[in-house]
Amino acid sequence: MASTREERVDNALQQLLERLVPQYADEDEATADQRWDEANEVARELIDRDPEPSVAEDVNHAADLIKRRLIRESSSPEKATVFSNLYSRLLAQPVLGQKWAILYFLHQLGDGGHANGHGRTITNAQEASLEDEPLDDDGEEVDGVAQRQYDVDTPAFNEAFSRNGLPRLPRSDGLDNPKPPPARDRPTAGRPKQTQREETPGTEEQDQRSNGRMEPSEAALLRDLPFTLQGLSSTNLPFLDKSSLKLPPALPIPLISLLYTLAEPSLLYRSLSEFVESSEGGLVGQSLRSAIGLELRSYLGLVATLEGQIRRALAQNDGLSHGGLGKAGVTLKRCVIWTRDATLGLRLMSMLVESAKGKKGGELISLVHSFATSHGDPFVHTFAERLLASITRPFYNMLRAWIYDGELEDPYLEFFVYENTEYEDSGATSVWEHKYMLKESMIPTIITEDFANRVFLIGKSLNFIRYGCGDSAWVESYSKDASRELKYGDTATLSTSIDEAYKTVMARLISLLETKFALFSHLHALKKYLLLGQGDFIFLLMESLASNLDRPANSQYRHTLTAQLEHAIRNSNAQYDSADVLRRLDARMLELSHGEIGWDVFTLEYRVDSPLDVIVTPWASKQYLKVFNFLWRVKRVEFALSTTWRRLQTGARGVLGAVSDKLGRDWKSARGGLAEMVHFVDQLQYYILFEVIEAGWEGLQKDIRKPDATLDTLILAHTSYLRAITRKGLLGGGGGIDFTAQLHELLKLMLAYRDAVDSLYSYSVAEFTRRQEMAAKIETRTKAGRWGITEADDDAAPSPLFPSSSKGRPRTDEGLADSPIPPLLPMDGGAEGERNMLEQLRQRLKSLETDFRARVNILLGDLAYQPDVDMRFLGVVMNFNDVYQPVKRRRQHKGGEKDKAAVTGRKEEKAKADEARA
């Protein structure tokens, strides 16, 4: 390695001459040495010559030259003004140090001249002399030295052009290092001799590169280039298969790099052409193929233009003696530049094709739209937007048919609405809920989810109007009047169309349900008859059916129930309802079970047909039936307690007053218990009928009267209305508590208490009868002059309470077979039997009253901890005077301990009662 700068320069000059000075096989040694020495002498003279620039380094002078040139060549001063602005900005840049050199270089470029390495301009005469010099077969001569192809893989080349440049050693100016003589005084290195090389597989290629010959030539490559860009094989650039192109092996590396760049659009075009010619996919996929086909045709137009330029350049090159293809304006490098944008487009389309595998419809549109919205390159954005305008046409055609006709034109399942072929057509409910479904994965990103839901609702409503409501004429008229073309990019028109269609279709559907199908009249009828809102009708129906429903369920007949229903309708305000409403009302029996009576199986039914069953669904009908059965039981208990209360109030002035000396305390206690139960039933009815049903009905009215109400709004409002009734009406579990079971047990207890009171009343009547008979016998004997009563009469007097002398009627259990309260046991006859019977009646009344209080305490404790304020209010109303002591239910983790709190409460109440009796 050279130790000084001069030695490094000599070595670099030696290696440079080795690459620049050609070697000819047919040249003798003397001639080759002479050419080498002449080239070496010229190079050393250039290195040792002091630079003498022909112009002074004056930045302002260079700027004036450029400005005068712009004013001279342009008719307007705009370019000079722009240059002055740029010049002032250039002067303000502190980073650039050679501002004069930059401006002078630009000025020389504008003149079209060629500057040498020392700032001197090659004159036209010099240029002409250069052109007159003979050219070698494979290159041009510059300054008398022929250019040639050289090998770039040598260590010296790599060292000279490495990242850090040539290694630099510190200079020393001491005495021990005298300044070396000039380069011309140093001995000249001799020409390197050619050595015999071994024949290798790449010898021919290396020989061509070393001798400056290139096979095939650039002209031949340009001649084949249009065929390659179209995906066709040529002589010099053949395609091996679909994804590979064979390049000539004897080309230099820069040319190979250019051909690599030009091979990319060729291979991409072949793969995209194959994709366009395929026929897989749906309508959106075919639109994508069509859009890519249009882009490929544009690409072929570019190739055709390029081919024309190449032909003209080749023809011009054949007519020129010197200058090459560069003079004609077409080279491989320029072809790379001209095809750069087309290559980017082909690359983007290839990425889309690869990413689109397995996608269709909205998913494919979302894929292309992601390139338009989430990519920062303006070229990619513009290209993707252009593709979207084509591939979204089938989507907008489907959208147009859906929102204007209510028809789904989607043979390949590409739309975000699809028809469910597995649904069972069981009425309007199934049609509305299950016939058409929304597929969220197919919603393209060009629309929002809320927009998609509105579109789905519009088309589904139109389809329902056409087929469910039978109003296809209006749909056809609406389609003709409102239909308009939809296309990508016209956001304002699309949004306006959807809003207008949404308002028009929803208003028409609600109007049909209100007028043609009388939806609100039927909802009001359901409230009046199934939710016991028509009080006079319910009272007459219950009064007329009471005697029949006391009998066993298997002795009930449908025609008898229907006749009593007609009687209640004709004698109440229900007779003023429309005939369509009354014909839907019917009485029927539920499924019979062993031991049930008529009260347990009787129910009312209100039939709702299509299309109203989309709102009053089968689930809603079951909820109405559930609420009616519960309210019917509560009403039955109220009716029974009221009947007994009226009997007691009437008897208090007659029969009961006559036996008050014996049964007065019993009747006082019985009236208190009966009043307590009447209060409980009244508060329960008031809460359900007014606080729950009426409040829910008011909310339902507000929801269905909203100006922007849709059919889904009506369905949701009606469903919420029924759920609120069942939840707040104690028919649904609240926090895991079964209020329905508790209320049914309380109702059974009240009916059992009513039976016990009736038994006590029968005993009182029997006692009153016995006393009347005894008084008549005493009066008769007294008139006859005998004793009115003797001990024999007391022992032999039969009791009117037993079969031998009793005329009382047997009573049914009225469905209390499953009651926890045991029935009365038969007693022995005589006075002893009467005393035992009275004692058992007292015990039974006290037990029922104690059990009722215990269960009410548990119910009030459960209500006190409910999250709903209305349910807590019910507990406050029932216990307004704190007569009850609510029991907080303990959480039980085992199913077998679920009623432990209730049993504990009953035991405590019984213990308190025993203490009071003692």
PDB file of C-alpha atoms in Angstrom, residues 610-782:
ATOM      1  CA  SER A 610    -101.455 -11.110  10.073  1.00  0.00           C
ATOM      2  CA  PRO A 611     -99.923  -8.577   9.725  1.00  0.00           C
ATOM      3  CA  LEU A 612    -100.610  -7.432  13.299  1.00  0.00           C
ATOM      4  CA  ASP A 613     -99.015 -10.575  14.660  1.00  0.00           C
ATOM      5  CA  VAL A 614     -95.664  -8.985  13.820  1.00  0.00           C
ATOM      6  CA  ILE A 615     -96.293  -6.784  16.897  1.00  0.00           C
ATOM      7  CA  VAL A 616     -98.553  -9.068  18.947  1.00  0.00           C
ATOM      8  CA  THR A 617     -96.227 -12.011  18.508  1.00  0.00           C
ATOM      9  CA  PRO A 618     -96.893 -15.545  19.824  1.00  0.00           C
ATOM     10  CA  TRP A 619     -94.613 -14.671  22.733  1.00  0.00           C
ATOM     11  CA  ALA A 620     -96.709 -11.555  23.409  1.00  0.00           C
ATOM     12  CA  SER A 621     -99.919 -13.637  23.296  1.00  0.00           C
ATOM     13  CA  LYS A 622     -98.474 -15.967  25.929  1.00  0.00           C
ATOM     14  CA  GLN A 623     -97.567 -13.005  28.093  1.00  0.00           C
ATOM     15  CA  TYR A 624    -101.110 -11.624  27.798  1.00  0.00           C
ATOM     16  CA  LEU A 625    -102.498 -15.061  28.742  1.00  0.00           C
ATOM     17  CA  LYS A 626    -100.131 -15.262  31.713  1.00  0.00           C
ATOM     18  CA  VAL A 627    -101.162 -11.838  32.999  1.00  0.00           C
ATOM     19  CA  PHE A 628    -104.873 -12.574  32.466  1.00  0.00           C
ATOM     20  CA  ASN A 629    -104.743 -15.853  34.385  1.00  0.00           C
ATOM     21  CA  PHE A 630    -103.018 -14.181  37.302  1.00  0.00           C
ATOM     22  CA  LEU A 631    -105.402 -11.217  37.363  1.00  0.00           C
ATOM     23  CA  TRP A 632    -108.363 -13.586  36.959  1.00  0.00           C
ATOM     24  CA  ARG A 633    -107.292 -15.464  40.106  1.00  0.00           C
ATOM     25  CA  VAL A 634    -106.860 -12.224  42.020  1.00  0.00           C
ATOM     26  CA  LYS A 635    -110.269 -11.095  40.803  1.00  0.00           C
ATOM     27  CA  ARG A 636    -111.806 -14.403  41.821  1.00  0.00           C
ATOM     28  CA  VAL A 637    -110.380 -14.050  45.347  1.00  0.00           C
ATOM     29  CA  GLU A 638    -111.683 -10.503  45.535  1.00  0.00           C
ATOM     30  CA  PHE A 639    -115.108 -11.685  44.342  1.00  0.00           C
ATOM     31  CA  ALA A 640    -115.189 -14.507  46.922  1.00  0.00           C
ATOM     32  CA  LEU A 641    -114.067 -12.285  49.797  1.00  0.00           C
ATOM     33  CA  SER A 642    -116.545  -9.574  48.806  1.00  0.00           C
ATOM     34  CA  THR A 643    -119.416 -12.075  48.684  1.00  0.00           C
ATOM     35  CA  THR A 644    -118.545 -13.418  52.135  1.00  0.00           C
ATOM     36  CA  TRP A 645    -118.140  -9.911  53.515  1.00  0.00           C
ATOM     37  CA  ARG A 646    -121.578  -8.917  52.261  1.00  0.00           C
ATOM     38  CA  ARG A 647    -123.098 -12.014  53.870  1.00  0.00           C
ATOM     39  CA  LEU A 648    -121.425 -11.228  57.184  1.00  0.00           C
ATOM     40  CA  GLN A 649    -122.594  -7.628  57.140  1.00  0.00           C
ATOM     41  CA  THR A 650    -126.156  -8.745  56.397  1.00  0.00           C
ATOM     42  CA  GLY A 651    -126.116 -11.523  59.004  1.00  0.00           C
ATOM     43  CA  ALA A 652    -124.711  -9.258  61.677  1.00  0.00           C
ATOM     44  CA  ARG A 653    -128.107  -7.605  61.966  1.00  0.00           C
ATOM     45  CA  GLY A 654    -129.947 -10.939  62.253  1.00  0.00           C
ATOM     46  CA  VAL A 655    -128.545 -14.428  62.726  1.00  0.00           C
ATOM     47  CA  LEU A 656    -125.075 -13.476  63.917  1.00  0.00           C
ATOM     48  CA  GLY A 657    -126.434 -10.924  66.371  1.00  0.00           C
ATOM     49  CA  ALA A 658    -128.634 -13.593  67.967  1.00  0.00           C
ATOM     50  CA  VAL A 659    -125.664 -15.862  68.744  1.00  0.00           C
ATOM     51  CA  SER A 660    -123.224 -13.109  69.704  1.00  0.00           C
ATOM     52  CA  ASP A 661    -123.165 -14.301  73.302  1.00  0.00           C
ATOM     53  CA  LYS A 662    -121.543 -17.557  72.185  1.00  0.00           C
ATOM     54  CA  LEU A 663    -119.720 -16.618  68.932  1.00  0.00           C
ATOM     55  CA  GLY A 664    -119.246 -12.853  69.244  1.00  0.00           C
ATOM     56  CA  ARG A 665    -115.492 -12.990  69.878  1.00  0.00           C
ATOM     57  CA  ASP A 666    -115.026 -15.461  67.048  1.00  0.00           C
ATOM     58  CA  TRP A 667    -116.838 -13.219  64.579  1.00  0.00           C
ATOM     59  CA  LYS A 668    -114.883 -10.203  65.665  1.00  0.00           C
ATOM     60  CA  SER A 669    -111.610 -12.009  64.990  1.00  0.00           C
ATOM     61  CA  ALA A 670    -112.947 -13.384  61.674  1.00  0.00           C
ATOM     62  CA  ARG A 671    -114.026  -9.942  60.471  1.00  0.00           C
ATOM     63  CA  GLY A 672    -110.580  -8.556  61.286  1.00  0.00           C
ATOM     64  CA  GLY A 673    -108.808 -11.305  59.340  1.00  0.00           C
ATOM     65  CA  LEU A 674    -111.239 -10.956  56.443  1.00  0.00           C
ATOM     66  CA  ALA A 675    -110.745  -7.176  56.299  1.00  0.00           C
ATOM     67  CA  GLU A 676    -107.000  -7.694  56.365  1.00  0.00           C
ATOM     68  CA  MET A 677    -107.180  -9.991  53.358  1.00  0.00           C
ATOM     69  CA  VAL A 678    -109.572  -7.678  51.505  1.00  0.00           C
ATOM     70  CA  HIS A 679    -107.115  -4.827  52.067  1.00  0.00           C
ATOM     71  CA  PHE A 680    -104.260  -6.961  50.703  1.00  0.00           C
ATOM     72  CA  VAL A 681    -106.202  -7.945  47.558  1.00  0.00           C
ATOM     73  CA  ASP A 682    -107.403  -4.390  46.943  1.00  0.00           C
ATOM     74  CA  GLN A 683    -103.899  -2.955  47.207  1.00  0.00           C
ATOM     75  CA  LEU A 684    -102.510  -5.698  44.973  1.00  0.00           C
ATOM     76  CA  GLN A 685    -105.174  -5.040  42.314  1.00  0.00           C
ATOM     77  CA  TYR A 686    -104.704  -1.291  42.498  1.00  0.00           C
ATOM     78  CA  TYR A 687    -100.953  -1.644  42.102  1.00  0.00           C
ATOM     79  CA  ILE A 688    -101.137  -3.986  39.107  1.00  0.00           C
ATOM     80  CA  LEU A 689    -103.999  -2.242  37.289  1.00  0.00           C
ATOM     81  CA  PHE A 690    -102.935   1.352  37.853  1.00  0.00           C
ATOM     82  CA  GLU A 691     -99.293   1.604  38.871  1.00  0.00           C
ATOM     83  CA  VAL A 692     -98.130  -1.080  36.428  1.00  0.00           C
ATOM     84  CA  ILE A 693    -100.571  -1.515  33.540  1.00  0.00           C
ATOM     85  CA  GLU A 694    -101.776   2.073  33.194  1.00  0.00           C
ATOM     86  CA  ALA A 695     -98.278   3.511  33.542  1.00  0.00           C
ATOM     87  CA  GLY A 696     -96.961   1.019  30.993  1.00  0.00           C
ATOM     88  CA  TRP A 697     -99.834   1.828  28.641  1.00  0.00           C
ATOM     89  CA  GLU A 698     -99.038   5.530  28.797  1.00  0.00           C
ATOM     90  CA  GLY A 699     -95.409   4.817  27.928  1.00  0.00           C
ATOM     91  CA  LEU A 700     -96.500   2.593  25.051  1.00  0.00           C
ATOM     92  CA  GLN A 701     -98.710   5.357  23.692  1.00  0.00           C
ATOM     93  CA  LYS A 702     -95.821   7.831  23.751  1.00  0.00           C
ATOM     94  CA  ASP A 703     -93.485   5.439  21.969  1.00  0.00           C
ATOM     95  CA  ILE A 704     -95.863   4.499  19.167  1.00  0.00           C
ATOM     96  CA  ARG A 705     -96.898   8.129  18.586  1.00  0.00           C
ATOM     97  CA  LYS A 706     -93.361   9.338  17.955  1.00  0.00           C
ATOM     98  CA  PRO A 707     -92.944  11.028  14.555  1.00  0.00           C
ATOM     99  CA  ASP A 708     -89.879   8.921  13.685  1.00  0.00           C
ATOM    100  CA  ALA A 709     -91.431   5.633  14.835  1.00  0.00           C
ATOM    101  CA  THR A 710     -90.725   2.525  12.782  1.00  0.00           C
ATOM    102  CA  LEU A 711     -92.120  -0.970  12.886  1.00  0.00           C
ATOM    103  CA  ASP A 712     -89.127  -2.048  14.942  1.00  0.00           C
ATOM    104  CA  THR A 713     -89.918   0.818  17.311  1.00  0.00           C
ATOM    105  CA  LEU A 714     -93.471  -0.484  17.737  1.00  0.00           C
ATOM    106  CA  ILE A 715     -92.282  -4.040  18.292  1.00  0.00           C
ATOM    107  CA  LEU A 716     -89.693  -2.949  20.839  1.00  0.00           C
ATOM    108  CA  ALA A 717     -92.153  -0.648  22.636  1.00  0.00           C
ATOM    109  CA  HIS A 718     -94.815  -3.371  22.871  1.00  0.00           C
ATOM    110  CA  THR A 719     -92.258  -5.928  24.061  1.00  0.00           C
ATOM    111  CA  SER A 720     -90.962  -3.527  26.725  1.00  0.00           C
ATOM    112  CA  TYR A 721     -94.561  -2.831  27.766  1.00  0.00           C
ATOM    113  CA  LEU A 722     -95.264  -6.522  28.375  1.00  0.00           C
ATOM    114  CA  ARG A 723     -91.937  -7.141  30.076  1.00  0.00           C
ATOM    115  CA  ALA A 724     -92.593  -4.251  32.465  1.00  0.00           C
ATOM    116  CA  ILE A 725     -96.028  -5.661  33.309  1.00  0.00           C
ATOM    117  CA  THR A 726     -94.726  -9.153  34.004  1.00  0.00           C
ATOM    118  CA  ARG A 727     -91.714  -7.908  35.955  1.00  0.00           C
ATOM    119  CA  LYS A 728     -93.335  -5.171  37.993  1.00  0.00           C
ATOM    120  CA  GLY A 729     -96.611  -7.090  38.217  1.00  0.00           C
ATOM    121  CA  LEU A 730     -94.863  -9.715  40.374  1.00  0.00           C
ATOM    122  CA  LEU A 731     -95.060 -12.291  37.584  1.00  0.00           C
ATOM    123  CA  GLY A 732     -91.321 -12.453  37.015  1.00  0.00           C
ATOM    124  CA  GLY A 733     -88.447 -13.247  39.285  1.00  0.00           C
ATOM    125  CA  GLY A 734     -86.794 -10.224  40.882  1.00  0.00           C
ATOM    126  CA  GLY A 735     -83.285 -10.992  42.111  1.00  0.00           C
ATOM    127  CA  GLY A 736     -83.973 -14.737  42.127  1.00  0.00           C
ATOM    128  CA  ILE A 737     -87.251 -14.383  44.070  1.00  0.00           C
ATOM    129  CA  ASP A 738     -90.362 -16.127  42.768  1.00  0.00           C
ATOM    130  CA  PHE A 739     -93.127 -13.655  43.569  1.00  0.00           C
ATOM    131  CA  THR A 740     -95.678 -15.591  41.518  1.00  0.00           C
ATOM    132  CA  ALA A 741     -95.446 -18.673  43.737  1.00  0.00           C
ATOM    133  CA  GLN A 742     -95.719 -16.544  46.885  1.00  0.00           C
ATOM    134  CA  LEU A 743     -98.837 -14.767  45.609  1.00  0.00           C
ATOM    135  CA  HIS A 744    -100.493 -18.026  44.551  1.00  0.00           C
ATOM    136  CA  GLU A 745     -99.951 -19.463  48.026  1.00  0.00           C
ATOM    137  CA  LEU A 746    -101.414 -16.310  49.578  1.00  0.00           C
ATOM    138  CA  LEU A 747    -104.454 -16.510  47.277  1.00  0.00           C
ATOM    139  CA  LYS A 748    -105.015 -20.139  48.266  1.00  0.00           C
ATOM    140  CA  LEU A 749    -104.753 -19.189  51.927  1.00  0.00           C
ATOM    141  CA  MET A 750    -107.384 -16.475  51.464  1.00  0.00           C
ATOM    142  CA  LEU A 751    -109.770 -18.889  49.725  1.00  0.00           C
ATOM    143  CA  ALA A 752    -109.246 -21.412  52.513  1.00  0.00           C
ATOM    144  CA  TYR A 753    -109.934 -18.683  55.081  1.00  0.00           C
ATOM    145  CA  ARG A 754    -113.115 -17.776  53.209  1.00  0.00           C
ATOM    146  CA  ASP A 755    -114.210 -21.451  53.428  1.00  0.00           C
ATOM    147  CA  ALA A 756    -113.482 -21.517  57.150  1.00  0.00           C
ATOM    148  CA  VAL A 757    -115.517 -18.308  57.647  1.00  0.00           C
ATOM    149  CA  ASP A 758    -118.377 -19.845  55.660  1.00  0.00           C
ATOM    150  CA  SER A 759    -118.206 -22.897  57.900  1.00  0.00           C
ATOM    151  CA  LEU A 760    -118.350 -20.664  60.953  1.00  0.00           C
ATOM    152  CA  TYR A 761    -121.313 -18.879  59.407  1.00  0.00           C
ATOM    153  CA  SER A 762    -123.057 -22.234  58.848  1.00  0.00           C
ATOM    154  CA  TYR A 763    -122.381 -23.150  62.458  1.00  0.00           C
ATOM    155  CA  SER A 764    -123.840 -19.816  63.569  1.00  0.00           C
ATOM    156  CA  VAL A 765    -126.964 -20.394  61.463  1.00  0.00           C
ATOM    157  CA  ALA A 766    -127.315 -23.896  62.903  1.00  0.00           C
ATOM    158  CA  GLU A 767    -126.943 -22.558  66.401  1.00  0.00           C
ATOM    159  CA  PHE A 768    -129.516 -19.868  65.678  1.00  0.00           C
ATOM    160  CA  THR A 769    -131.923 -22.499  64.288  1.00  0.00           C
ATOM    161  CA  ARG A 770    -131.471 -24.744  67.317  1.00  0.00           C
ATOM    162  CA  ARG A 771    -132.200 -21.859  69.618  1.00  0.00           C
ATOM    163  CA  GLN A 772    -135.305 -20.918  67.644  1.00  0.00           C
ATOM    164  CA  GLU A 773    -136.626 -24.486  67.811  1.00  0.00           C
ATOM    165  CA  MET A 774    -135.884 -24.716  71.513  1.00  0.00           C
ATOM    166  CA  ALA A 775    -137.622 -21.392  72.181  1.00  0.00           C
ATOM    167  CA  ALA A 776    -140.726 -22.559  70.270  1.00  0.00           C
ATOM    168  CA  LYS A 777    -140.792 -25.850  72.216  1.00  0.00           C
ATOM    169  CA  ILE A 778    -140.475 -24.039  75.552  1.00  0.00           C
ATOM    170  CA  GLU A 779    -143.290 -21.694  74.663  1.00  0.00           C
ATOM    171  CA  THR A 780    -145.547 -24.564  73.640  1.00  0.00           C
ATOM    172  CA  ARG A 781    -144.902 -26.552  76.836  1.00  0.00           C
ATOM    173  CA  THR A 782    -145.316 -23.501  78.993  1.00  0.00           C
TER     174      THR A 782
END
